Coordinates of C-alpha atoms in Angstrom, one line a residue:
Chain Q
M1 CA -13.2 14.2 -5.2
N2 CA -11.5 14.6 -1.9
V3 CA -10.3 11.3 -0.6
W4 CA -9.2 12.6 2.8
Q5 CA -12.4 14.6 3.3
H6 CA -14.4 12.1 5.2
M7 CA -11.8 12.2 7.9
T8 CA -11.1 15.9 7.9
E9 CA -14.7 17.1 7.8
P10 CA -15.5 18.5 11.2
M11 CA -18.6 17.1 12.9
A12 CA -21.6 19.3 12.0
N13 CA -22.7 20.7 15.3
N14 CA -26.0 22.4 15.3
G15 CA -26.7 22.0 19.0
D16 CA -28.8 19.0 18.5
R17 CA -27.4 16.7 21.2
S18 CA -29.7 13.8 20.9
S19 CA -28.5 12.9 17.5
T20 CA -24.7 13.1 18.2
S21 CA -24.3 9.3 18.6
D22 CA -26.4 8.8 15.5
K23 CA -23.9 11.1 13.6
I24 CA -20.9 9.2 14.9
R25 CA -22.5 6.0 13.9
W26 CA -23.3 7.5 10.4
R27 CA -19.8 8.7 10.1
A28 CA -18.3 5.3 11.0
F29 CA -20.6 3.7 8.5
R30 CA -19.6 6.1 5.8
T31 CA -15.9 5.6 6.6
V32 CA -16.2 1.8 6.2
V33 CA -18.3 2.2 3.0
N34 CA -15.8 4.7 1.6
D35 CA -12.9 2.3 2.3
L36 CA -14.6 -0.6 0.7
H37 CA -15.5 1.5 -2.3
E38 CA -11.9 2.6 -2.6
V39 CA -10.5 -0.9 -2.3
W40 CA -13.1 -2.1 -4.9
G41 CA -12.0 0.7 -7.2
F42 CA -8.4 -0.6 -6.9
R43 CA -9.5 -4.2 -7.5
Y44 CA -7.4 -4.6 -10.6
A45 CA -4.4 -3.1 -8.9
L46 CA -5.0 -5.6 -6.1
L47 CA -5.1 -8.4 -8.5
N48 CA -2.0 -7.3 -10.3
L49 CA 0.0 -6.7 -7.1
T50 CA -1.0 -10.2 -6.0
S51 CA 0.0 -11.9 -9.2
G52 CA 3.3 -9.9 -9.1
Q53 CA 4.0 -11.1 -5.6
L54 CA 3.3 -14.7 -6.5
K55 CA 5.5 -14.4 -9.6
T56 CA 8.3 -13.1 -7.4
T57 CA 7.8 -15.8 -4.9
Y58 CA 7.8 -18.6 -7.5
Q59 CA 10.4 -16.8 -9.6
G60 CA 8.2 -17.2 -12.7
T61 CA 9.3 -20.7 -13.4
A62 CA 7.1 -23.8 -13.7
L63 CA 9.3 -25.5 -11.1
G64 CA 9.2 -22.5 -8.9
M65 CA 5.8 -23.4 -7.7
L66 CA 7.0 -26.9 -7.0
W67 CA 10.0 -25.6 -5.0
G68 CA 7.7 -23.3 -3.0
V69 CA 5.9 -26.4 -1.9
L70 CA 8.8 -28.9 -1.7
N71 CA 10.9 -26.7 0.5
P72 CA 8.6 -26.6 3.5
L73 CA 7.8 -30.3 2.9
L74 CA 11.4 -31.3 3.3
M75 CA 11.6 -29.2 6.4
L76 CA 8.4 -30.8 7.7
G77 CA 9.7 -34.3 7.0
L78 CA 12.9 -33.5 9.0
L79 CA 11.0 -32.0 11.9
G80 CA 8.5 -34.9 11.8
M81 CA 11.3 -37.5 12.1
I82 CA 13.0 -35.7 15.0
F83 CA 10.0 -34.7 17.1
S84 CA 8.1 -37.9 16.7
Q85 CA 10.8 -39.5 18.8
I86 CA 10.8 -36.7 21.4
V87 CA 7.4 -35.1 22.1
G88 CA 5.3 -37.2 19.7
R89 CA 5.3 -40.5 21.5
D90 CA 2.0 -39.8 23.2
I91 CA 0.3 -38.6 20.1
P92 CA -0.8 -41.1 17.5
D93 CA 0.2 -40.4 14.0
Y94 CA 2.5 -37.6 15.1
P95 CA 3.9 -36.6 11.6
I96 CA 0.3 -36.0 10.4
F97 CA -0.4 -34.0 13.6
L98 CA 2.7 -31.9 13.1
F99 CA 2.1 -31.2 9.4
C100 CA -1.4 -30.1 10.0
G101 CA -0.2 -27.6 12.6
L102 CA 2.8 -26.3 10.9
I103 CA 1.2 -25.4 7.6
P104 CA -1.4 -23.0 9.0
Y105 CA 1.0 -21.7 11.6
T106 CA 3.6 -20.8 9.0
F107 CA 0.9 -19.1 6.9
F108 CA -0.1 -17.1 9.9
S109 CA 3.4 -16.0 10.9
S110 CA 4.8 -15.4 7.5
S111 CA 1.7 -13.3 6.5
I112 CA 2.3 -11.0 9.5
T113 CA 6.0 -10.7 8.9
S114 CA 5.7 -10.0 5.2
A115 CA 2.7 -7.6 5.5
S116 CA 4.2 -5.5 8.3
S117 CA 6.9 -4.3 5.9
C118 CA 4.7 -4.0 2.8
L119 CA 4.4 -0.2 3.0
F120 CA 8.2 0.2 3.1
R121 CA 8.5 -2.1 0.1
N122 CA 6.0 0.0 -1.8
R123 CA 7.3 3.3 -0.6
K124 CA 8.0 4.7 -4.1
L125 CA 4.5 3.9 -5.2
I126 CA 2.8 5.3 -2.1
T127 CA 4.6 8.6 -2.3
K128 CA 3.5 9.1 -5.9
Y129 CA 0.0 7.8 -6.3
R130 CA -2.9 8.2 -4.0
V131 CA -3.9 4.7 -3.2
N132 CA -5.8 3.1 -0.3
Y133 CA -3.1 1.7 1.8
M134 CA -5.2 -1.4 2.5
I135 CA -4.5 -2.8 -1.0
F136 CA -0.9 -3.6 0.0
P137 CA -1.7 -5.8 3.1
L138 CA -4.7 -7.3 1.2
S139 CA -2.6 -8.2 -1.8
S140 CA 0.1 -9.7 0.4
M141 CA -2.6 -11.7 2.2
A142 CA -4.2 -12.9 -1.1
A143 CA -0.8 -14.1 -2.3
G144 CA -0.3 -15.8 1.1
V145 CA -3.7 -17.6 0.9
V146 CA -2.9 -18.9 -2.6
D147 CA 0.4 -20.2 -1.4
F148 CA -1.2 -21.7 1.7
S149 CA -3.8 -23.4 -0.3
L150 CA -1.2 -25.0 -2.6
K151 CA 0.8 -26.2 0.3
T152 CA -2.3 -27.6 1.9
I153 CA -3.1 -29.6 -1.2
A154 CA 0.5 -30.9 -1.4
V155 CA 0.5 -31.9 2.3
F156 CA -2.9 -33.5 1.9
L157 CA -1.5 -35.7 -0.9
L158 CA 1.6 -36.4 1.1
L159 CA -0.4 -37.4 4.1
Q160 CA -2.0 -40.2 2.1
F161 CA 1.3 -42.0 2.4
F162 CA 0.8 -41.9 6.2
H163 CA -2.7 -43.3 5.7
A164 CA -4.5 -40.1 6.7
G165 CA -7.5 -41.1 4.6
I166 CA -10.2 -39.1 3.0
S167 CA -13.5 -38.4 4.7
I168 CA -16.5 -36.1 4.6
R169 CA -14.7 -33.8 7.0
L170 CA -12.8 -32.4 4.1
I171 CA -15.7 -30.0 3.5
L172 CA -14.5 -28.2 6.6
L173 CA -11.2 -27.3 4.9
P174 CA -12.5 -24.2 3.0
A175 CA -14.1 -22.8 6.1
A176 CA -10.9 -23.4 8.1
I177 CA -8.8 -21.6 5.5
L178 CA -11.3 -18.7 5.2
L179 CA -11.6 -18.2 9.0
L180 CA -7.9 -18.3 9.6
S181 CA -7.3 -15.9 6.7
L182 CA -9.8 -13.4 8.1
F183 CA -8.3 -13.7 11.6
T184 CA -4.8 -13.1 10.1
T185 CA -6.0 -10.2 7.9
G186 CA -7.1 -8.3 11.0
I187 CA -3.8 -8.8 12.8
V188 CA -1.9 -7.9 9.6
L189 CA -3.8 -4.6 9.3
A190 CA -2.8 -3.7 12.8
S191 CA 0.8 -4.9 12.6
M192 CA 1.3 -3.0 9.3
A193 CA 0.2 0.3 10.9
L194 CA 2.1 -0.2 14.1
V195 CA 5.3 -1.4 12.6
T196 CA 5.2 1.5 10.2
M197 CA 4.8 3.9 13.0
F198 CA 7.2 2.3 15.4
R199 CA 9.8 0.5 13.4
D200 CA 11.5 -1.4 16.2
L201 CA 8.2 -3.3 16.7
E202 CA 9.4 -5.5 13.9
H203 CA 11.8 -7.2 16.3
I204 CA 9.4 -7.4 19.1
L205 CA 6.9 -8.9 16.7
S206 CA 9.2 -11.8 15.7
V207 CA 9.7 -12.6 19.4
L208 CA 6.0 -12.6 20.0
L209 CA 5.4 -14.8 17.0
R210 CA 8.0 -17.3 18.4
M211 CA 6.2 -17.3 21.8
L212 CA 2.9 -17.8 20.1
Y213 CA 4.4 -20.8 18.3
F214 CA 4.8 -22.6 21.6
A215 CA 1.5 -21.3 23.0
S216 CA -0.3 -22.9 20.0
P217 CA -0.9 -26.6 19.4
V218 CA 1.7 -26.9 16.7
L219 CA 4.3 -29.3 18.3
M220 CA 2.3 -30.3 21.3
Q221 CA -1.3 -31.0 22.4
P222 CA -2.7 -28.7 25.1
N223 CA -2.7 -31.5 27.7
M224 CA 1.1 -31.9 27.4
L225 CA 1.6 -28.5 28.9
G226 CA 0.3 -29.7 32.3
Q227 CA -0.7 -26.8 34.5
Y228 CA 0.0 -24.3 31.8
R229 CA -2.7 -25.8 29.6
W230 CA -4.8 -22.7 30.0
I231 CA -2.4 -20.7 27.8
M232 CA -3.3 -22.8 24.8
D233 CA -6.9 -22.8 25.7
A234 CA -7.0 -19.0 25.9
N235 CA -5.2 -18.6 22.6
P236 CA -7.7 -18.1 19.8
L237 CA -5.2 -19.3 17.2
S238 CA -5.3 -22.8 18.9
Y239 CA -9.0 -23.1 17.8
H240 CA -8.1 -22.1 14.2
L241 CA -5.3 -24.6 14.1
R242 CA -7.6 -27.3 15.5
L243 CA -10.3 -26.6 13.0
F244 CA -7.7 -27.0 10.2
R245 CA -6.5 -30.2 11.8
Y246 CA -10.0 -31.7 12.1
S247 CA -10.5 -31.2 8.4
M248 CA -7.1 -32.7 7.4
F249 CA -6.9 -35.5 9.9
Q250 CA -9.2 -37.9 8.2
R251 CA -8.8 -41.3 9.9
L252 CA -12.1 -42.9 10.4
D253 CA -11.3 -43.9 14.0
Y254 CA -11.0 -40.2 14.9
V255 CA -14.4 -39.1 13.7
Y256 CA -14.9 -35.9 15.5
W257 CA -16.7 -32.7 14.5
P258 CA -15.9 -29.3 15.9
T259 CA -18.3 -28.3 18.7
G260 CA -20.5 -25.3 18.6
M261 CA -18.2 -23.5 21.0
E262 CA -15.2 -24.1 18.8
W263 CA -17.1 -22.7 15.8
G264 CA -18.2 -19.8 18.0
I265 CA -14.6 -19.0 19.1
T266 CA -13.1 -19.2 15.6
I267 CA -15.8 -17.1 14.0
A268 CA -15.9 -14.5 16.8
S269 CA -12.1 -14.2 17.0
S270 CA -11.9 -13.6 13.2
L271 CA -14.5 -10.9 13.3
A272 CA -13.0 -9.3 16.4
S273 CA -9.5 -9.4 14.9
L274 CA -10.8 -7.7 11.7
L275 CA -12.6 -5.0 13.7
V276 CA -9.7 -4.2 16.0
G277 CA -7.2 -4.4 13.2
Y278 CA -9.2 -2.0 11.1
L279 CA -9.6 0.4 14.0
I280 CA -5.9 0.5 14.7
F281 CA -5.2 1.0 11.0
K282 CA -7.6 3.9 10.8
R283 CA -6.1 5.5 13.9
Y284 CA -2.7 5.8 12.2
E285 CA -3.8 6.0 8.6
R286 CA -3.2 9.7 8.1
R287 CA 0.2 9.6 9.7
L288 CA 1.6 6.6 7.9
I289 CA 2.8 8.5 4.8
F290 CA 5.1 10.6 7.0
Q291 CA 6.8 7.6 8.5
I292 CA 7.7 5.6 5.4
Chain X
M1 CA -7.5 25.7 -28.1
N2 CA -11.2 26.1 -27.9
E3 CA -12.2 26.7 -24.3
D4 CA -15.8 25.6 -25.0
S5 CA -14.8 22.1 -26.0
Y6 CA -14.0 21.3 -22.3
S7 CA -17.3 22.2 -20.9
K8 CA -19.0 18.9 -22.0
S9 CA -17.8 17.2 -18.8
S10 CA -18.1 19.1 -15.5
D11 CA -15.5 21.7 -14.9
A12 CA -12.2 20.6 -13.3
S13 CA -11.0 22.6 -10.4
I14 CA -8.5 22.6 -7.5
H15 CA -9.3 24.3 -4.3
L16 CA -6.9 24.6 -1.4
D17 CA -8.5 26.2 1.6
G18 CA -6.2 27.2 4.5
V19 CA -4.0 24.2 4.0
S20 CA -1.3 23.5 6.5
L21 CA 1.1 20.6 6.2
R22 CA 3.4 19.6 9.0
F23 CA 6.3 17.1 8.8
L24 CA 7.3 15.5 12.1
R25 CA 10.5 13.5 12.5
Y26 CA 11.6 11.6 15.5
G27 CA 15.2 10.8 16.3
Q28 CA 16.8 9.2 13.2
G29 CA 13.7 9.7 11.2
V30 CA 11.6 6.9 12.7
R31 CA 9.8 6.5 16.0
S32 CA 10.9 3.7 18.2
F33 CA 8.5 1.8 20.3
R34 CA 11.1 1.3 23.0
R35 CA 11.5 5.0 23.4
V36 CA 7.8 5.6 23.5
L37 CA 7.4 2.9 26.2
L38 CA 10.2 4.2 28.3
D39 CA 8.9 7.8 28.0
A40 CA 5.4 6.6 29.0
L41 CA 6.9 5.0 32.1
R42 CA 8.6 8.2 33.0
G43 CA 5.4 10.1 32.3
R44 CA 6.6 12.3 29.4
R45 CA 6.3 12.3 25.7
E46 CA 9.0 12.2 23.1
K47 CA 9.4 15.5 21.4
P48 CA 9.9 15.3 17.7
S49 CA 13.4 16.2 16.7
H50 CA 12.2 17.9 13.6
D51 CA 9.0 19.8 13.5
Y52 CA 8.6 21.5 10.2
W53 CA 5.6 23.3 8.7
V54 CA 5.9 22.9 4.9
Y55 CA 2.8 25.0 4.3
Q56 CA 0.9 27.2 6.7
D57 CA -2.5 28.5 5.8
L58 CA -2.1 28.2 2.0
S59 CA -5.1 29.0 -0.1
L60 CA -5.1 28.5 -3.8
R61 CA -7.7 28.2 -6.5
I62 CA -7.0 26.8 -9.9
R63 CA -9.9 27.0 -12.4
H64 CA -10.8 25.1 -15.5
G65 CA -8.5 25.8 -18.4
E66 CA -5.6 27.2 -16.4
R67 CA -2.1 26.2 -17.1
V68 CA -0.1 26.9 -14.0
G69 CA 3.6 27.0 -13.6
I70 CA 5.1 26.7 -10.2
I71 CA 8.6 28.1 -9.6
G72 CA 10.8 28.4 -6.6
R73 CA 14.1 27.2 -5.3
N74 CA 14.9 23.7 -4.2
G75 CA 13.0 22.8 -1.0
A76 CA 10.4 25.5 -1.5
G77 CA 7.6 22.9 -1.5
K78 CA 6.8 22.6 -5.2
T79 CA 6.6 18.9 -5.4
T80 CA 4.9 18.8 -2.0
L81 CA 2.2 21.0 -3.5
L82 CA 1.7 18.6 -6.3
K83 CA 1.5 15.7 -3.8
L84 CA -1.1 17.6 -1.8
I85 CA -3.2 17.9 -5.0
T86 CA -2.7 14.2 -5.7
A87 CA -3.8 13.6 -2.1
V88 CA -0.7 11.6 -1.3
Y89 CA -0.3 13.8 1.7
P90 CA -3.2 14.5 3.9
P91 CA -3.3 18.2 5.0
T92 CA -2.7 18.7 8.7
H93 CA -5.3 21.5 8.7
G94 CA -7.5 22.8 6.0
Q95 CA -9.1 21.2 3.0
V96 CA -8.0 20.1 -0.5
R97 CA -10.8 19.7 -2.9
V98 CA -10.2 18.5 -6.4
T99 CA -12.7 17.9 -9.1
G100 CA -11.5 15.9 -12.0
K101 CA -9.3 12.9 -12.5
V102 CA -5.7 13.7 -11.4
T103 CA -2.9 12.3 -13.6
P104 CA 0.5 12.7 -12.0
L105 CA 3.7 12.5 -14.0
L106 CA 6.0 12.7 -11.1
E107 CA 8.5 9.9 -10.7
L108 CA 7.8 7.8 -13.7
Q109 CA 9.0 4.4 -12.6
A110 CA 7.5 4.5 -9.2
G111 CA 4.8 1.9 -9.7
M112 CA 6.7 -0.6 -11.7
N113 CA 7.7 -4.1 -10.5
M114 CA 11.1 -5.1 -11.8
D115 CA 10.3 -8.8 -11.7
L116 CA 7.3 -8.5 -14.0
T117 CA 7.4 -8.2 -17.8
G118 CA 6.8 -5.0 -19.6
L119 CA 3.3 -6.0 -20.5
E120 CA 2.4 -7.0 -16.9
N121 CA 3.7 -3.7 -15.8
I122 CA 1.4 -1.9 -18.2
Y123 CA -1.5 -3.6 -16.4
L124 CA -0.1 -3.0 -13.0
V125 CA 0.6 0.7 -13.4
G126 CA -2.6 1.3 -15.4
S127 CA -4.6 -0.3 -12.6
L128 CA -2.8 1.9 -10.0
L129 CA -3.9 4.9 -12.0
G130 CA -7.4 3.7 -11.7
W131 CA -8.2 2.3 -15.2
D132 CA -10.2 -0.8 -15.7
R133 CA -8.9 -3.9 -17.5
R134 CA -10.7 -3.2 -20.8
R135 CA -9.4 0.4 -21.0
I136 CA -5.8 -0.9 -20.5
Q137 CA -6.3 -3.6 -23.1
E138 CA -7.3 -0.9 -25.6
K139 CA -4.2 1.2 -24.8
V140 CA -1.6 -1.6 -24.8
P141 CA -0.7 -1.5 -28.5
E142 CA -0.4 2.3 -28.4
I143 CA 1.8 2.2 -25.3
V144 CA 4.1 -0.5 -26.7
S145 CA 4.6 1.1 -30.1
F146 CA 5.2 4.5 -28.5
A147 CA 7.8 3.1 -26.2
G148 CA 9.3 1.2 -29.2
L149 CA 9.5 -2.0 -27.2
E150 CA 7.6 -4.4 -29.4
D151 CA 10.4 -7.0 -29.1
F152 CA 10.9 -6.8 -25.4
I153 CA 7.4 -6.5 -24.0
R154 CA 7.4 -10.0 -22.7
T155 CA 10.9 -9.6 -21.0
P156 CA 11.1 -8.8 -17.3
V157 CA 11.7 -5.1 -16.7
R158 CA 14.8 -5.9 -14.7
C159 CA 16.5 -6.9 -17.9
Y160 CA 15.7 -3.6 -19.5
S161 CA 18.3 -0.9 -19.8
S162 CA 17.4 2.2 -17.7
G163 CA 16.5 4.1 -20.8
M164 CA 14.1 1.4 -21.9
A165 CA 12.4 1.3 -18.5
T166 CA 12.0 5.1 -18.5
R167 CA 10.5 5.0 -22.0
L168 CA 8.0 2.4 -20.9
A169 CA 7.1 4.2 -17.8
F170 CA 6.6 7.5 -19.7
S171 CA 4.5 5.8 -22.3
I172 CA 2.2 4.2 -19.7
A173 CA 1.8 7.4 -17.7
S174 CA 1.2 9.6 -20.7
S175 CA -1.2 7.3 -22.6
M176 CA -4.4 8.3 -20.8
D177 CA -6.6 11.4 -21.3
P178 CA -5.8 13.5 -18.2
E179 CA -8.3 15.9 -16.8
I180 CA -5.8 17.4 -14.3
L181 CA -2.2 16.9 -15.4
L182 CA 0.6 17.3 -12.9
L183 CA 4.1 17.5 -14.3
D184 CA 7.2 17.5 -12.1
E185 CA 10.4 18.3 -14.2
V186 CA 9.7 15.6 -16.7
F187 CA 11.4 17.1 -19.7
A188 CA 14.4 14.8 -20.1
V189 CA 13.2 11.4 -21.1
G190 CA 15.2 8.9 -23.0
D191 CA 17.6 9.3 -26.0
Q192 CA 17.7 11.8 -28.8
E193 CA 15.2 9.9 -30.8
F194 CA 12.7 9.6 -27.9
T195 CA 13.0 13.1 -26.3
P196 CA 11.4 15.1 -29.1
R197 CA 8.6 12.5 -29.3
A198 CA 8.1 12.7 -25.5
M199 CA 8.0 16.5 -25.7
E200 CA 5.4 16.3 -28.4
K201 CA 3.4 13.9 -26.3
I202 CA 3.6 16.2 -23.3
H203 CA 2.4 19.1 -25.4
A204 CA -0.5 17.0 -26.7
L205 CA -1.4 16.0 -23.1
M206 CA -1.4 19.6 -22.1
D207 CA -3.7 20.5 -24.9
V208 CA -6.3 17.9 -23.9
S209 CA -6.0 18.4 -20.1
H210 CA -8.5 20.7 -18.4
I211 CA -6.0 21.9 -15.9
M212 CA -2.2 21.6 -16.0
V213 CA 0.2 22.2 -13.1
L214 CA 3.8 22.2 -14.0
T215 CA 6.9 22.7 -11.8
S216 CA 10.2 23.6 -13.5
H217 CA 13.4 25.3 -12.9
N218 CA 13.6 26.1 -16.5
L219 CA 11.8 29.5 -16.8
K220 CA 11.7 29.1 -20.5
H221 CA 9.2 26.2 -20.1
I222 CA 7.1 28.3 -17.7
R223 CA 7.0 31.3 -20.1
E224 CA 6.1 29.1 -23.1
L225 CA 3.7 26.6 -21.6
T226 CA 1.7 28.4 -18.9
N227 CA -0.8 31.2 -18.6
R228 CA -0.3 31.7 -14.9
A229 CA 2.8 31.4 -12.7
I230 CA 3.1 31.0 -9.0
W231 CA 6.4 31.7 -7.2
I232 CA 6.7 29.7 -3.9
D233 CA 9.3 30.3 -1.3
R234 CA 9.4 28.4 2.0
G235 CA 5.8 27.4 1.8
R236 CA 4.5 30.9 1.0
I237 CA 3.1 32.2 -2.2
M238 CA 5.4 35.2 -3.1
L239 CA 3.8 36.1 -6.3
D240 CA 0.9 34.8 -8.4
G241 CA 0.0 36.1 -11.8
D242 CA 1.1 36.5 -15.3
P243 CA 4.1 34.2 -16.1
E244 CA 6.3 37.0 -17.5
T245 CA 5.9 39.2 -14.5
V246 CA 6.4 36.4 -12.0
C247 CA 9.4 35.0 -13.8
Q248 CA 11.0 38.4 -13.9
A249 CA 10.5 38.9 -10.2
Y250 CA 11.8 35.5 -9.5
E251 CA 14.9 36.0 -11.6
H252 CA 15.4 39.4 -10.0
S253 CA 15.4 37.8 -6.5
L254 CA 18.0 35.2 -7.6
N255 CA 20.4 37.8 -9.1
P256 CA 19.7 41.2 -7.5
K257 CA 22.5 42.6 -9.6
P258 CA 22.7 42.0 -13.4
P259 CA 24.8 39.0 -14.1
N260 CA 28.5 39.6 -14.5
P261 CA 29.4 39.1 -18.2
V262 CA 33.0 38.0 -17.4
F263 CA 33.6 34.3 -17.7
C264 CA 36.5 32.3 -16.5
T265 CA 38.0 30.1 -19.3

C-alpha cells in the first residue's frame, strides 16, 4: 500500500515509442480511478465531516437551521425593496428575479470562500493522518449544497407571497442545482490548491468574486448593460443562474424552457470546470502538505 | 509472543528505498502570488528562503515482528520518519512502500471536532482511520467505557476538560487492532488513574501489532519495549541494531564524559 506510488512511479521506458501515449492515457486513467477509490474509502469520513460542518453552521439547535435560512431572507427582503426602486423598474416582478439570482450566487461564492481555506482549517488532521485531500473540499461542498437546497425551499415558499406560482418547470430545479454544484466543485478544487500554495490569492479571489457578481445576472438583466452585454453572455455562471431562475420563476405568462444551447453551455461548463479544477489540484497535490 | 500467530495474514513490512525529503519555505513561510507574478514579469524565480533536506537517500527495511525504537535529539527527524511511513509526507525522491494497515498514535486530538459530541467524534475519527460504520458501532461501548465518559458522551467535546478530551482521543486511537503501530511519545496520558491503564493498553497494542515503531527520549522505554533501535541524527542513521548497544552509543554521544555527580542544592 503506497498511496503516493502512482505518482512517483517512473514511466516504464522500454524503447517502445508507439505506445507512449497509450501509457500516459493509462496512467491518467489509473490516477483518476485511484482518487475515486480513495475518496470512496473515506466516504464515512466525508459524511461525518459534512454533518460536523452543518452542525457547526446551524449551531446544533433546532432554530439554528431556521436562522440559517431567515438571515439571508431578511437581507434579500431589504435588497429587494431598495433595488426594485432603482434598477428593477424595467424588470417585472423584480423581487422574485432578485431572489432567484442571489440564492445561487451566494452558494457559489460562499462555497469558494469557505473551501479555499479548508486545508488550513484541517491542518492538524492532515499532518497526522494520510487522507485524500479532496474529502475536505467535497465535504465543504456537500454541506453547502444542503444549505443551498434548504434556502431554495424557503425562498420558493416565500415567493408564493409574490404569486410566483407553481408549474411543471419545477422539475428543472434538481438539474439546475446539480449542474451548478458540479461547476462550483471544479472551481473549488482549483481555488483550494492555488490559495494553499499562494496565500495572498485569498484576497484577489474575493475581488474576483465581487467582479463576477456584477458580471452575472444577479441584480440586472444582460440587456441592461448596453454595449457591455457580451460580458454577461460570455460568463458561464450566467447560464447556471438563468437555469435556476427558469425553474423557480413559475408564472404561467413566462412559460419558457431553456434552449438546447443553454443546456449545452451549462453541462459543458460544469464538465470543463471539473476537469480543469482536478488537473490544477493534481498539479499541486504533492506540495500542499508543505504549505499548510 | 508467538511469532507464528502473525503469519495468518500477509506479512507486514516497511520499505524505504533511497528516500529524500526536502522542505522548502518562501519568505515568511508562505509563497505570495504577488511576488511570483512580479518575479515572472522581471523574468526570474523566487528563491526559497529555506531549503532544507530532512532526509537524503535514506534506506530502511523493517520486517514483520520487529519492534523498532527511534532515538535522536530534537529536530533529528524522528516524527518526520513516522509521517513518511504514514504517507503524510510524499517523499521528494525515492519510494516508501508499506504493507499493512498503519495506525498512528501521534497527536491524539488531531482529528477531533470540538463542536461535535464525544459520540460523534468517535465516528468522525474512526472513519478518518478508515473503519466502516459497523466496525465503529461495535467499538463504541468499549471506547466509551475505557475513557470513562459514559455520562458525557452526548456532550460537545468543547465542554470537556482537556484531560477528558485526551482520554477520549486515546481511547479511540487505541481501540483498533493495529498491524503497524506508530507511537510518538505518547506515554503521559491523563491522570493517575488513567495513565497506568493507558500504559497497559499500549502494551496490549504492541503485543498484537505486527510491526511497532516508537520514538522516545526515554531510553528506558526503548530498552524495555523494543528489539531494534535506530539512532538518527540530522536525517542520517548513525547506528542501527541491538537496543542496548545503540542506547549506550547515543548516551555516550550526549555526555562524552561521565556525568558529574556534584549537584547544586
